[in-house]
Short mmCIF file of C-alpha atoms and ligand atoms in Angstrom, two decimals:
data_model
loop_
_atom_site.label_atom_id
_atom_site.label_comp_id
_atom_site.label_asym_id
_atom_site.label_seq_id
_atom_site.Cartn_x
_atom_site.Cartn_y
_atom_site.Cartn_z
CA UNK A 734 151.30 77.25 81.01
CA UNK A 735 154.71 78.61 80.10
CA UNK A 736 157.85 76.64 79.31
CA UNK A 737 161.19 78.03 78.36
CA UNK A 738 163.61 75.49 76.96
CA UNK A 739 167.32 76.52 76.88
CA UNK A 740 166.53 80.10 75.92
CA UNK A 741 169.39 82.46 74.97
CA UNK A 742 168.93 86.15 74.80
CA UNK A 743 171.56 88.66 73.72
CA UNK A 744 172.11 92.38 73.01
CA UNK A 745 174.33 92.19 69.90
CA UNK A 746 177.51 90.38 71.08
CA UNK A 747 176.58 90.53 74.77
CA UNK A 748 174.70 87.47 76.03
CA UNK A 749 172.30 88.49 78.79
CA UNK A 750 170.44 85.17 79.42
CA UNK A 751 172.06 81.84 78.85
CA UNK A 752 170.27 78.42 78.51
CA UNK A 753 167.25 79.43 80.63
CA UNK A 754 164.85 76.58 81.25
CA UNK A 755 161.99 77.64 83.43
CA UNK A 756 158.40 76.63 83.80
CA UNK A 757 155.24 78.34 85.07
CA UNK A 758 152.28 76.15 85.81
CA UNK A 759 148.67 77.17 85.75
CA UNK A 760 147.66 79.18 88.85
CA UNK A 761 151.07 79.61 90.20
CA UNK A 762 153.00 82.69 91.35
CA UNK A 763 156.54 82.04 90.20
CA UNK A 764 159.33 84.48 91.30
CA UNK A 765 162.60 85.28 89.60
CA UNK A 766 165.11 86.88 91.95
CA UNK A 767 168.63 88.06 91.31
CA UNK A 768 170.88 91.12 91.49
CA UNK A 769 171.15 94.14 89.30
CA UNK A 770 172.07 93.15 85.69
CA UNK A 771 171.35 89.41 86.22
CA UNK A 772 169.08 89.33 83.13
CA UNK A 773 165.67 89.33 84.79
CA UNK A 774 164.10 92.13 82.67
CA UNK A 775 165.77 90.64 79.57
CA UNK A 776 164.06 87.30 80.30
CA UNK A 777 160.62 88.93 80.59
CA UNK A 778 161.25 90.84 77.33
CA UNK A 779 162.09 87.58 75.64
CA UNK A 780 158.91 85.93 76.99
CA UNK A 781 156.77 88.96 75.87
CA UNK A 782 158.46 88.88 72.42
CA UNK A 783 159.99 92.32 72.71
CA UNK A 784 163.44 90.86 71.87
CA UNK A 785 164.28 87.95 69.63
CA UNK A 786 165.36 84.56 71.04
CA UNK A 787 168.83 83.63 69.75
CA UNK A 788 168.19 79.93 70.44
CA UNK A 789 165.88 77.74 72.47
CA UNK A 790 162.17 77.60 72.60
CA UNK A 791 159.20 79.27 74.38
CA UNK A 792 155.92 77.48 74.72
CA UNK A 793 152.75 79.03 76.01
CA UNK A 794 149.54 77.16 76.59
CA UNK A 795 150.97 74.15 74.70
CA UNK A 796 151.90 76.20 71.58
CA UNK A 797 155.36 77.21 70.42
CA UNK A 798 155.39 81.04 70.50
CA UNK A 799 159.11 81.50 69.98
CA UNK A 800 158.60 83.40 66.67
CA UNK A 801 155.11 84.89 67.54
CA UNK A 802 155.14 88.81 67.49
CA UNK A 803 154.47 90.52 70.80
CA UNK A 804 150.95 91.91 70.03
CA UNK A 805 149.75 88.28 69.15
CA UNK A 806 151.29 87.10 72.42
CA UNK A 807 149.16 89.70 74.22
CA UNK A 808 145.99 88.51 72.45
CA UNK A 809 146.79 84.93 73.38
CA UNK A 810 146.86 85.94 77.07
CA UNK A 811 150.43 87.07 77.83
CA UNK A 812 150.76 90.54 79.32
CA UNK A 813 153.79 92.43 80.58
CA UNK A 814 153.79 95.17 83.18
CA UNK A 815 157.28 96.58 82.43
CA UNK A 816 160.09 97.67 84.66
CA UNK A 817 159.78 101.45 85.30
CA UNK A 818 155.99 101.30 84.66
CA UNK A 819 156.18 102.99 81.24
CA UNK A 820 152.64 104.42 81.44
CA UNK A 821 151.73 106.94 78.78
CA UNK A 822 152.45 110.00 80.80
CA UNK A 823 150.55 112.51 78.61
CA UNK A 824 147.42 110.42 78.65
CA UNK A 825 144.79 110.06 81.36
CA UNK A 826 144.34 107.07 83.63
CA UNK A 827 141.23 106.18 81.66
CA UNK A 828 143.02 106.41 78.27
CA UNK A 829 145.91 104.30 79.48
CA UNK A 830 143.55 101.59 80.69
CA UNK A 831 141.55 101.82 77.37
CA UNK A 832 144.92 101.28 75.46
CA UNK A 833 145.54 98.06 77.48
CA UNK A 834 142.39 96.64 75.87
CA UNK A 835 142.78 98.08 72.40
CA UNK A 836 142.86 94.74 70.47
CA UNK A 837 139.86 93.30 72.23
CA UNK A 838 137.42 95.33 70.17
CA UNK A 839 135.14 96.09 73.13
CA UNK A 840 132.12 98.38 72.92
CA UNK A 841 132.31 101.58 74.98
CA UNK A 842 129.97 100.06 77.57
CA UNK A 843 132.05 96.84 77.76
CA UNK A 844 135.27 98.87 78.03
CA UNK A 845 133.80 100.95 80.84
CA UNK A 846 132.77 97.77 82.60
CA UNK A 847 136.26 96.38 82.38
CA UNK A 848 137.75 99.66 83.58
CA UNK A 849 135.37 99.65 86.58
CA UNK A 850 136.74 96.22 87.54
CA UNK A 851 140.25 97.68 87.57
CA UNK A 852 138.92 100.55 89.70
CA UNK A 853 137.50 98.00 92.19
CA UNK A 854 140.98 96.44 92.41
CA UNK A 855 142.76 99.79 92.59
CA UNK A 856 140.40 102.41 94.12
CA UNK A 857 143.02 105.11 94.11
CA UNK A 858 142.89 105.00 90.32
CA UNK A 859 139.08 105.58 90.22
CA UNK A 860 139.48 108.91 92.01
CA UNK A 861 142.09 109.84 89.41
CA UNK A 862 140.52 108.53 86.19
CA UNK A 863 140.78 111.86 84.29
CA UNK A 864 144.15 112.82 85.70
CA UNK A 865 147.22 112.77 83.40
CA UNK A 866 149.33 109.81 84.32
CA UNK A 867 152.41 112.04 84.68
CA UNK A 868 150.83 113.64 87.67
CA UNK A 869 150.37 110.30 89.54
CA UNK A 870 152.58 109.24 92.44
CA UNK A 871 155.05 106.39 91.82
CA UNK A 872 152.77 103.93 93.60
CA UNK A 873 149.71 105.07 91.54
CA UNK A 874 151.69 104.77 88.37
CA UNK A 875 152.69 101.22 89.37
CA UNK A 876 149.04 100.29 89.98
CA UNK A 877 148.17 101.82 86.63
CA UNK A 878 150.83 99.80 84.91
CA UNK A 879 149.45 96.63 86.41
CA UNK A 880 145.88 97.55 85.72
CA UNK A 881 146.68 98.42 82.08
CA UNK A 882 148.26 94.94 81.65
CA UNK A 883 145.24 93.37 83.25
CA UNK A 884 142.95 95.10 80.69
CA UNK A 885 144.19 92.62 78.09
CA UNK A 886 142.61 89.82 80.26
CA UNK A 887 145.86 87.77 80.56
CA UNK A 888 146.15 84.23 81.60
CA UNK A 889 149.77 84.90 82.54
CA UNK A 890 150.84 88.25 83.93
CA UNK A 891 154.55 89.19 83.82
CA UNK A 892 155.46 91.68 86.47
CA UNK A 893 158.84 93.42 86.32
CA UNK A 894 159.95 94.96 89.64
CA UNK A 895 156.51 96.18 90.87
CA UNK A 896 158.11 97.37 94.10
CA UNK A 897 160.77 99.56 92.48
CA UNK A 898 161.25 102.87 94.28
CA UNK A 899 158.07 102.59 96.42
CA UNK A 900 157.44 103.12 100.10
CA UNK A 901 157.00 100.00 102.25
CA UNK A 902 153.33 100.66 102.82
CA UNK A 903 152.66 100.82 98.99
CA UNK A 904 154.82 97.82 98.37
CA UNK A 905 152.59 95.78 100.82
CA UNK A 906 149.49 96.99 99.00
CA UNK A 907 150.99 95.88 95.64
CA UNK A 908 151.87 92.50 96.99
CA UNK A 909 148.44 92.00 98.53
CA UNK A 910 146.98 92.68 95.08
CA UNK A 911 149.37 90.14 93.55
CA UNK A 912 147.99 87.48 95.94
CA UNK A 913 144.42 88.46 95.18
CA UNK A 914 145.10 88.11 91.41
CA UNK A 915 146.37 84.62 91.99
CA UNK A 916 143.13 83.87 93.92
CA UNK A 917 141.21 85.19 90.91
CA UNK A 918 142.94 82.60 88.72
CA UNK A 919 145.63 84.75 87.09
CA UNK A 920 149.00 83.02 86.80
CA UNK A 921 151.95 85.32 87.62
CA UNK A 922 155.63 85.50 86.80
CA UNK A 923 157.13 88.06 89.21
CA UNK A 924 160.57 89.59 88.90
CA UNK A 925 161.69 91.26 92.06
CA UNK A 926 164.73 92.51 93.92
CA UNK A 927 162.63 92.48 97.06
CA UNK A 928 163.56 88.85 97.26
CA UNK A 929 162.12 88.25 100.77
CA UNK A 930 158.68 89.42 99.86
CA UNK A 931 158.58 87.68 96.47
CA UNK A 932 159.78 84.44 97.85
CA UNK A 933 157.27 84.62 100.71
CA UNK A 934 154.26 84.76 98.29
CA UNK A 935 155.74 82.59 95.59
CA UNK A 936 154.76 78.97 94.94
CA UNK A 937 158.03 78.39 93.16
CA UNK A 938 161.08 80.52 92.36
CA UNK A 939 164.34 80.65 90.30
CA UNK A 940 167.48 82.51 91.07
CA UNK A 941 169.18 84.23 88.15
CA UNK A 942 172.83 85.13 88.34
CA UNK A 943 174.73 86.87 85.45
CA UNK A 944 172.34 85.30 82.90
CA UNK A 945 172.28 81.79 84.38
CA UNK A 946 169.54 80.06 86.35
CA UNK A 947 171.54 78.83 89.33
CA UNK A 948 168.90 77.68 91.80
CA UNK A 949 165.23 76.71 91.83
CA UNK A 950 162.77 75.47 94.41
CA UNK A 951 159.59 76.43 96.26
CA UNK A 952 159.46 79.98 97.50
CA UNK A 953 159.86 78.68 101.09
CA UNK A 954 162.86 76.54 100.20
CA UNK A 955 164.77 79.50 98.61
CA UNK A 956 163.56 81.81 101.42
CA UNK A 957 165.34 79.56 103.95
CA UNK A 958 168.42 78.62 101.84
CA UNK A 959 171.58 79.96 103.40
CA UNK A 960 173.08 81.03 100.03
CA UNK A 961 169.99 82.90 98.93
CA UNK A 962 169.78 84.57 102.34
CA UNK A 963 173.34 85.68 102.15
CA UNK A 964 173.20 86.89 98.54
CA UNK A 965 169.73 88.49 98.44
CA UNK A 966 168.24 88.84 101.81
CA UNK A 967 171.11 90.61 103.55
CA UNK A 968 171.54 87.85 106.07
CA UNK A 969 175.29 87.26 106.47
CA UNK A 970 175.63 84.76 109.23
CA UNK A 971 173.82 82.69 111.87
CA UNK A 972 170.57 82.50 109.83
CA UNK A 973 167.82 81.46 112.14
N1 LIG Q 1855 169.35 97.59 75.72
C1 LIG Q 1855 170.49 96.98 76.10
N2 LIG Q 1855 171.60 96.94 75.35
C2 LIG Q 1855 172.72 96.31 75.71
N3 LIG Q 1855 172.85 95.65 76.91
C3 LIG Q 1855 171.78 95.60 77.74
C4 LIG Q 1855 170.51 96.25 77.34
N4 LIG Q 1855 169.57 96.08 78.32
C5 LIG Q 1855 170.26 95.32 79.21
N5 LIG Q 1855 171.48 95.04 78.90
C6 LIG Q 1855 172.51 94.26 79.59
O1 LIG Q 1855 172.00 92.91 79.84
C7 LIG Q 1855 172.25 92.47 81.12
C8 LIG Q 1855 170.98 92.10 81.82
O2 LIG Q 1855 170.23 93.24 82.00
P1 LIG Q 1855 168.70 93.27 82.63
O3 LIG Q 1855 168.13 94.61 82.44
O4 LIG Q 1855 168.00 92.09 82.00
O5 LIG Q 1855 169.01 92.95 84.16
P2 LIG Q 1855 168.09 92.89 85.38
O6 LIG Q 1855 168.30 91.62 86.11
O7 LIG Q 1855 166.71 93.21 84.96
O8 LIG Q 1855 168.68 94.03 86.27
P3 LIG Q 1855 167.89 95.14 87.28
O9 LIG Q 1855 167.68 94.42 88.53
O10 LIG Q 1855 168.97 96.21 87.49
O11 LIG Q 1855 166.66 95.59 86.58
C9 LIG Q 1855 172.99 93.56 81.78
O12 LIG Q 1855 174.43 93.27 81.72
C10 LIG Q 1855 172.76 94.85 81.03
O13 LIG Q 1855 173.80 95.78 80.99
MG1 LIG Q 1856 165.33 94.75 85.46
#
């Protein structure tokens, strides 16, 4: 479904992602783990078209999208739930969700129907439909960010750090939703610092270190890899 071939991404003179070649297949949850500043968000921005690719190629659904502008990537089925949520804080939950579907040209009834589906997935948002997003808790804002991305009806959902700053119970809820989205047929590329949780649900995963993909494997392989455990799972010795 998604194939990156030697993709380079840079901020002016600073290279943030070097020769990244990664693949996401239909129906998979693929995780990208790595420390602060490794280039994870940059990689997702490149895939979403929010920054230009310096060299290399990105193919989605068999088509080269390297030069396709971001809004057209959304309409082809690629949606990003960005790091830090970035919901429109002075707009209501309902309006944020409507904006997620703006290009689909839905009637009011169709739009309400789609929003109801998001409320089924995230019941907390239903109770808060007319509330300004700025007044939501961090976990609710994260749910809204994911729901807004889903309003574009993506084939591939890019999730950047959905657990960031949230309490363990809410993180578990979010991960349960990610698993249920995969069951519903949505393919997911998940960037996470919670490497243990991401690898536990991932079909496959990549490790990104200072802009380089250094390891790849199934989620389980990386979860049990001594180097990954030492670097990202806080296990320093005698890994069981
Ligand atoms: N707007 C920017 N301008 C210049 N450099 C940037 C910009 N955004 C990120 N960088 C640099 O690019 C590198 C990769 O950053 P990126 O945000 O992709 O990392 P990350 O893996 O998402 O980190 P984190 O886990 O902290 O979110 C870092 O060295 C960072 O300082
Ligand atoms: Mg990031």
